Coordinates of C-alpha atoms and ligand atoms in Angstrom, one line a residue:
M1 CA -135.8 -46.9 17.1
K2 CA -136.0 -44.1 14.4
I3 CA -133.1 -43.8 12.1
T4 CA -134.6 -40.9 10.1
E5 CA -138.1 -39.4 10.3
S6 CA -139.4 -42.2 8.0
I7 CA -137.0 -45.1 8.5
I8 CA -137.5 -47.3 11.6
Y9 CA -135.3 -50.1 12.9
I10 CA -137.3 -53.3 13.3
G11 CA -134.4 -55.8 13.8
V12 CA -133.6 -58.2 16.6
N13 CA -130.8 -59.2 18.9
D14 CA -129.7 -62.8 19.2
H15 CA -128.0 -63.9 22.5
E16 CA -128.8 -67.5 22.0
V17 CA -126.6 -68.3 19.0
D18 CA -123.6 -70.4 19.8
L19 CA -121.8 -70.3 16.4
F20 CA -122.8 -67.7 13.8
E21 CA -123.0 -69.3 10.4
G22 CA -122.1 -72.6 12.0
Q23 CA -118.5 -71.6 12.8
Y24 CA -117.9 -68.1 14.3
D25 CA -117.9 -67.7 18.0
V26 CA -120.0 -64.7 18.9
P27 CA -119.6 -64.0 22.7
N28 CA -121.7 -60.9 22.4
G29 CA -124.4 -62.4 20.2
M30 CA -125.5 -61.2 16.9
A31 CA -128.0 -58.6 15.5
Y32 CA -130.2 -59.3 12.5
N33 CA -131.1 -55.9 11.2
S34 CA -134.3 -55.0 9.4
Y35 CA -135.9 -51.7 8.6
L36 CA -139.2 -50.2 7.7
I37 CA -139.4 -47.2 5.3
K38 CA -142.7 -45.4 5.8
D39 CA -143.9 -43.4 2.8
E40 CA -147.0 -43.3 0.6
R41 CA -146.0 -46.9 0.0
C42 CA -144.1 -48.7 2.8
A43 CA -141.1 -51.0 2.3
V44 CA -139.6 -53.5 4.6
M45 CA -135.8 -54.1 4.1
D46 CA -135.1 -57.8 4.6
T47 CA -136.3 -60.2 7.3
V48 CA -134.4 -61.8 10.2
D49 CA -133.2 -65.3 11.4
A50 CA -135.8 -68.0 11.6
R51 CA -135.8 -68.1 15.4
F52 CA -136.9 -64.5 15.7
G53 CA -139.8 -64.4 13.2
G54 CA -142.4 -63.6 15.9
E55 CA -140.4 -60.8 17.5
W56 CA -139.6 -59.3 14.1
L57 CA -143.2 -59.4 12.9
S58 CA -144.4 -57.7 16.1
N59 CA -141.7 -55.0 15.7
L60 CA -142.9 -54.5 12.2
E61 CA -146.5 -54.3 13.3
A62 CA -145.7 -51.7 16.0
A63 CA -143.7 -49.6 13.5
L64 CA -146.5 -49.8 10.9
D65 CA -148.8 -48.4 13.5
G66 CA -152.0 -49.7 11.8
G67 CA -150.6 -49.4 8.3
K68 CA -149.7 -52.2 5.9
P69 CA -146.4 -52.9 4.1
D70 CA -146.4 -52.7 0.3
Y71 CA -143.0 -54.2 -0.4
L72 CA -140.6 -56.6 1.1
I73 CA -137.2 -55.9 -0.4
V74 CA -134.9 -58.9 -0.3
Q75 CA -131.3 -57.8 -0.5
H76 CA -129.7 -61.1 0.5
M77 CA -131.0 -64.6 0.6
E78 CA -128.7 -66.1 3.3
P79 CA -131.2 -67.4 5.9
D80 CA -130.1 -65.1 8.7
H81 CA -132.0 -62.5 6.6
S82 CA -134.4 -64.4 4.4
A83 CA -135.9 -67.0 6.8
N84 CA -139.1 -65.1 7.5
I85 CA -140.0 -64.2 3.9
V86 CA -142.8 -66.9 3.8
K87 CA -144.2 -65.8 7.2
F88 CA -144.2 -62.2 6.0
A89 CA -145.9 -63.1 2.7
E90 CA -148.6 -65.1 4.6
K91 CA -149.3 -62.3 7.1
Y92 CA -149.4 -59.6 4.4
P93 CA -150.9 -61.2 1.3
E94 CA -151.1 -58.0 -0.6
A95 CA -147.5 -57.1 -0.3
T96 CA -145.1 -57.4 -3.2
I97 CA -141.7 -59.2 -2.9
V98 CA -138.8 -57.3 -4.5
G99 CA -135.6 -59.0 -5.6
N100 CA -133.5 -59.8 -8.6
A101 CA -133.5 -62.8 -10.8
K102 CA -131.0 -64.6 -8.7
T103 CA -132.9 -63.7 -5.5
F104 CA -136.0 -65.5 -6.7
A105 CA -134.1 -68.5 -8.0
M106 CA -132.6 -68.9 -4.5
M107 CA -135.9 -68.3 -2.8
K108 CA -137.4 -71.2 -4.7
R109 CA -134.5 -73.5 -3.6
F110 CA -134.7 -72.5 0.0
Y111 CA -138.4 -72.0 0.5
K112 CA -140.0 -73.8 -2.5
N113 CA -141.7 -70.6 -3.4
E114 CA -140.7 -67.8 -5.8
F115 CA -143.9 -65.7 -5.5
A116 CA -144.4 -65.5 -9.2
D117 CA -147.8 -63.8 -8.9
R118 CA -146.7 -61.1 -6.5
R119 CA -143.1 -60.0 -7.2
V120 CA -141.0 -57.4 -8.8
I121 CA -137.8 -58.5 -10.4
V122 CA -135.3 -55.6 -10.5
K123 CA -132.2 -55.1 -12.6
D124 CA -129.0 -53.4 -11.5
G125 CA -129.5 -49.7 -11.2
E126 CA -133.3 -49.9 -11.3
T127 CA -135.3 -47.7 -9.0
L128 CA -138.5 -48.1 -7.0
S129 CA -140.5 -45.0 -5.9
L130 CA -142.3 -45.2 -2.5
G131 CA -143.5 -41.6 -2.8
A132 CA -141.0 -39.2 -1.3
H133 CA -138.4 -41.9 -1.2
T134 CA -136.8 -43.4 -4.3
L135 CA -134.8 -46.6 -3.8
T136 CA -132.0 -47.5 -6.2
F137 CA -130.9 -51.1 -6.3
V138 CA -127.2 -51.6 -6.8
F139 CA -126.0 -55.2 -7.4
A140 CA -123.1 -56.3 -5.2
P141 CA -122.4 -59.9 -6.3
M142 CA -120.3 -61.9 -3.8
V143 CA -120.6 -59.4 -1.0
H144 CA -121.3 -61.9 0.2
W145 CA -123.4 -64.2 -2.1
P146 CA -124.1 -63.8 -5.8
E147 CA -127.6 -62.4 -5.5
V148 CA -126.7 -59.6 -3.0
M149 CA -127.8 -56.1 -3.8
V150 CA -127.6 -53.0 -1.7
T151 CA -130.1 -50.2 -1.8
Y152 CA -129.7 -46.4 -1.8
D153 CA -132.4 -44.1 -0.6
S154 CA -131.8 -40.7 -2.2
A155 CA -134.3 -38.9 0.0
D156 CA -132.6 -39.6 3.3
K157 CA -129.2 -40.4 1.8
V158 CA -129.2 -43.8 3.4
L159 CA -127.2 -46.8 2.1
F160 CA -128.7 -50.1 3.0
S161 CA -125.5 -52.1 2.7
A162 CA -126.6 -55.7 3.2
D163 CA -123.7 -57.7 4.9
G164 CA -121.3 -54.9 4.1
F165 CA -120.2 -52.8 7.1
G166 CA -121.7 -55.5 9.4
K167 CA -120.1 -56.8 12.5
F168 CA -120.5 -59.6 15.1
G169 CA -122.2 -58.7 18.3
A170 CA -125.8 -57.7 19.3
L171 CA -126.8 -54.1 19.3
D172 CA -127.3 -54.0 23.1
T173 CA -123.6 -54.7 23.8
D174 CA -121.0 -52.0 24.0
E175 CA -117.8 -53.0 22.2
D176 CA -115.2 -51.6 19.8
W177 CA -116.6 -51.5 16.2
A178 CA -113.4 -52.2 14.3
C179 CA -112.3 -55.3 16.3
E180 CA -115.5 -57.3 15.7
A181 CA -116.1 -55.8 12.2
R182 CA -112.6 -56.8 11.1
R183 CA -113.1 -60.4 12.4
Y184 CA -116.5 -60.5 10.6
Y185 CA -115.1 -59.0 7.4
F186 CA -112.1 -61.3 7.0
G187 CA -114.1 -64.4 8.2
I188 CA -117.1 -63.9 5.9
V189 CA -116.3 -61.5 3.1
G190 CA -112.4 -61.6 3.1
K191 CA -112.2 -63.7 -0.1
Y192 CA -114.1 -61.1 -2.1
G193 CA -111.9 -58.1 -1.9
A194 CA -112.2 -57.3 -5.6
Q195 CA -116.0 -57.3 -5.4
V196 CA -116.0 -55.1 -2.3
Q197 CA -113.7 -52.7 -4.1
T198 CA -116.2 -52.5 -7.0
L199 CA -119.0 -51.8 -4.5
L200 CA -116.9 -49.1 -2.7
K201 CA -116.3 -47.4 -6.1
K202 CA -120.1 -47.3 -6.7
A203 CA -120.7 -46.0 -3.2
A204 CA -118.2 -43.2 -3.7
A205 CA -120.5 -41.7 -6.3
L206 CA -123.3 -41.4 -3.8
E207 CA -123.9 -38.9 -1.1
I208 CA -124.3 -41.0 2.1
N209 CA -125.3 -39.7 5.5
T210 CA -126.2 -43.1 7.1
I211 CA -125.2 -46.7 6.5
C212 CA -127.7 -49.3 7.5
P213 CA -126.1 -52.8 7.5
L214 CA -127.8 -56.1 8.1
H215 CA -125.6 -56.7 11.2
G216 CA -124.1 -54.4 13.7
P217 CA -124.8 -50.8 14.5
I218 CA -126.3 -48.2 12.2
L219 CA -123.4 -45.9 11.1
T220 CA -124.3 -42.2 11.2
E221 CA -121.1 -40.3 12.0
N222 CA -117.5 -40.3 10.7
L223 CA -118.4 -42.4 7.8
D224 CA -115.0 -41.8 6.2
Y225 CA -113.4 -43.9 9.0
Y226 CA -115.6 -47.0 8.2
L227 CA -115.2 -46.5 4.4
G228 CA -111.4 -46.1 4.9
L229 CA -111.1 -49.4 6.8
Y230 CA -113.2 -51.2 4.2
N231 CA -111.0 -49.8 1.5
T232 CA -107.8 -51.1 3.4
W233 CA -109.3 -54.5 4.1
S234 CA -110.7 -55.1 0.6
S235 CA -107.5 -54.0 -1.1
Y236 CA -105.5 -56.3 1.3
G237 CA -103.6 -53.3 2.6
V238 CA -101.8 -53.2 5.9
E239 CA -104.0 -51.6 8.6
S240 CA -101.5 -51.5 11.5
E241 CA -97.7 -51.6 11.7
G242 CA -96.5 -54.6 13.6
V243 CA -95.9 -58.4 13.5
F244 CA -98.3 -61.2 14.1
I245 CA -96.7 -64.5 15.4
A246 CA -99.0 -67.5 14.9
Y247 CA -97.7 -70.7 16.5
T248 CA -98.6 -74.3 17.3
S249 CA -96.6 -76.2 19.9
V250 CA -96.7 -79.8 21.0
Y251 CA -94.4 -79.8 24.0
G252 CA -93.7 -76.1 24.5
N253 CA -90.5 -75.8 22.6
T254 CA -92.0 -74.0 19.5
K255 CA -94.0 -71.9 21.9
K256 CA -90.8 -70.9 23.7
A257 CA -89.2 -69.8 20.4
A258 CA -92.4 -67.8 19.4
E259 CA -92.5 -66.0 22.8
L260 CA -88.8 -65.3 22.6
L261 CA -89.1 -63.8 19.2
K262 CA -91.9 -61.6 20.5
E263 CA -89.6 -60.3 23.3
K264 CA -86.8 -59.7 20.8
L265 CA -89.1 -57.8 18.5
E266 CA -90.4 -55.6 21.3
A267 CA -86.9 -55.0 22.5
K268 CA -86.0 -53.8 19.0
G269 CA -88.9 -51.3 19.0
C270 CA -91.5 -53.1 16.9
P271 CA -94.6 -51.0 17.4
K272 CA -96.9 -54.0 18.0
V273 CA -96.4 -57.8 18.3
A274 CA -99.5 -59.9 18.5
I275 CA -99.1 -63.6 19.2
A276 CA -101.6 -66.5 19.2
D277 CA -101.5 -70.2 20.0
L278 CA -103.6 -71.5 17.0
A279 CA -104.8 -74.6 18.9
R280 CA -106.2 -72.6 21.8
E281 CA -107.3 -69.2 20.4
D282 CA -110.2 -68.3 18.2
M283 CA -109.1 -69.1 14.6
A284 CA -111.1 -66.1 13.2
E285 CA -109.2 -63.8 15.6
S286 CA -105.9 -65.1 14.2
V287 CA -107.1 -64.8 10.6
E288 CA -108.1 -61.2 11.3
D289 CA -104.6 -60.4 12.8
A290 CA -102.8 -62.0 9.8
F291 CA -104.6 -59.5 7.6
R292 CA -104.3 -56.6 10.0
Y293 CA -100.5 -56.5 10.2
G294 CA -98.0 -56.5 7.3
R295 CA -95.7 -59.1 8.7
L296 CA -96.5 -62.7 9.8
V297 CA -94.4 -65.3 11.5
L298 CA -95.6 -68.9 11.3
A299 CA -94.1 -71.2 13.9
T300 CA -94.9 -74.9 13.8
T301 CA -93.7 -78.5 13.8
T302 CA -93.3 -81.0 11.1
Y303 CA -96.2 -83.5 11.7
N304 CA -97.0 -86.7 9.7
A305 CA -94.7 -85.4 7.0
D306 CA -96.8 -82.2 6.8
I307 CA -97.4 -79.5 9.4
F308 CA -99.3 -79.5 12.6
P309 CA -103.1 -79.6 11.9
F310 CA -104.0 -76.2 13.5
M311 CA -101.3 -74.5 11.4
R312 CA -102.5 -76.3 8.3
E313 CA -106.1 -75.1 8.9
F314 CA -104.9 -71.5 9.6
I315 CA -102.9 -71.4 6.3
N316 CA -105.9 -72.8 4.4
D317 CA -108.1 -70.1 6.0
L318 CA -105.6 -67.5 4.7
L319 CA -105.3 -69.0 1.2
E320 CA -109.1 -69.2 0.9
R321 CA -109.2 -65.5 1.6
S322 CA -106.6 -64.6 -1.0
Y323 CA -103.9 -63.7 1.5
Q324 CA -101.4 -61.4 -0.2
K325 CA -99.1 -58.4 0.0
R326 CA -97.4 -59.7 3.1
T327 CA -93.9 -60.7 4.5
I328 CA -93.8 -64.1 6.1
G329 CA -91.1 -65.5 8.4
I330 CA -91.0 -69.2 9.5
I331 CA -89.9 -71.0 12.6
E332 CA -89.9 -74.7 12.0
N333 CA -89.4 -77.4 14.5
G334 CA -88.6 -81.1 13.9
S335 CA -87.0 -83.9 15.9
W336 CA -85.7 -86.1 13.0
A337 CA -86.7 -84.6 9.6
P338 CA -87.8 -80.9 9.9
T339 CA -89.6 -80.0 6.6
A340 CA -92.3 -77.6 7.9
A341 CA -90.6 -74.5 6.3
K342 CA -90.5 -76.2 2.9
T343 CA -94.2 -77.3 3.3
I344 CA -95.3 -73.8 4.3
R345 CA -93.5 -72.1 1.4
A346 CA -95.1 -74.5 -1.1
K347 CA -98.6 -73.7 0.3
F348 CA -98.1 -70.0 -0.6
E349 CA -96.6 -70.7 -4.0
K350 CA -99.6 -69.3 -5.9
S351 CA -100.2 -66.4 -3.6
R352 CA -99.7 -62.8 -4.9
E353 CA -96.9 -60.6 -3.5
I354 CA -95.8 -62.9 -0.6
T355 CA -92.2 -62.4 0.4
F356 CA -90.4 -64.8 2.7
T357 CA -87.7 -63.5 5.0
D358 CA -84.2 -64.6 4.2
T359 CA -83.9 -66.1 7.6
T360 CA -85.7 -69.3 8.5
V361 CA -85.4 -70.5 12.1
T362 CA -84.9 -74.3 12.3
I363 CA -85.2 -75.9 15.7
N364 CA -84.2 -79.5 16.2
S365 CA -86.5 -80.4 19.1
S366 CA -85.5 -77.5 21.4
L367 CA -83.7 -74.2 21.0
D368 CA -79.9 -74.2 20.8
E369 CA -77.1 -71.7 20.1
A370 CA -77.6 -71.9 16.3
S371 CA -81.4 -71.5 16.4
L372 CA -81.1 -68.7 19.0
Q373 CA -78.9 -66.8 16.5
Q374 CA -81.4 -67.4 13.7
L375 CA -84.1 -66.0 16.0
D376 CA -82.0 -62.8 16.4
A377 CA -81.5 -62.6 12.7
L378 CA -85.2 -63.1 12.0
A379 CA -86.1 -60.3 14.6
D380 CA -83.6 -58.0 12.8
E381 CA -85.2 -58.6 9.4
L382 CA -88.7 -58.1 10.7
V383 CA -88.0 -54.7 12.3
Ligands
LIG1 FE1 -125.7 -61.9 7.2 FE2 -124.4 -63.3 4.3 O1 -125.6 -63.1 5.7

């Protein structure tokens, strides 16, 4: 697949992976992207996951069409992109490995080799000329690891964006970009909003026609749409008007309250009400929805003097990702000493710009007249 006259896609699709990065469900697989830039000197942009070394090397060989690569540029050392560095280096002993100081320190830790006799260590902003193409390396620490750098090709106006602008899903599946890119972003990079903002500011100074990420499709049109979403996500802004209700339920009483609240919100004209049973639905989907909407309702039971485990895990996932700038309502349920609301409020104590609704719904085992009135009041506050 040609991306420009001189940039060729040489990545692979993975439909075997069960959990990406050991935790994310990827029903449509995963793509590990890699690119060849053909010029007077040829550069390969990253490798692919360990299981696809043979396929990737044969893609590279076909794209080279009898030529030899001069450089392997390592933008990110996470093994889904770096696992075939040694295989590449063995197959092409004359090629130079390009990375930064942190890249090579990690390479030594992962692969017990830092290629001291055949490497170029670049600094932030440094360039590498391939002939017609000049590559500029822009450091993007913590998007998503400390050694990450992105690369700008001024000839074809292509930004090689490393994990940035990536998504779950192989390239041979047809699915909405934003849905799986949002789940990927908040799952993997969500904690590092400030660092993504820094990268976006650097990118704003560049003329970009094409974004080539390490996962997901190559972006060639309507780039403002993707850049705009990344700006919203990384600044913890609200993407869609609506409410997300996340609940756990042991015997169905908390579930009943959560579903009733959804009905009440919809009846009052709330533009969108998303709801999830945290024990049964994909946790990364719920994390994504918590960041997508401006208002969140947490409905759970008191459990072992804490809260129900799936809710505890969900809140931890939000806190790890610097959850902020949101309104939270609480529905608590307890049969003898309901304390879930107090526990939840304490968990968000250090979070920035979190506002709790005035109304908290307290259910004693099952809904009654008083808690039904509280549900009405909560629905009023949320719309
Ligand atoms: Fe796709 Fe952070 O590795």
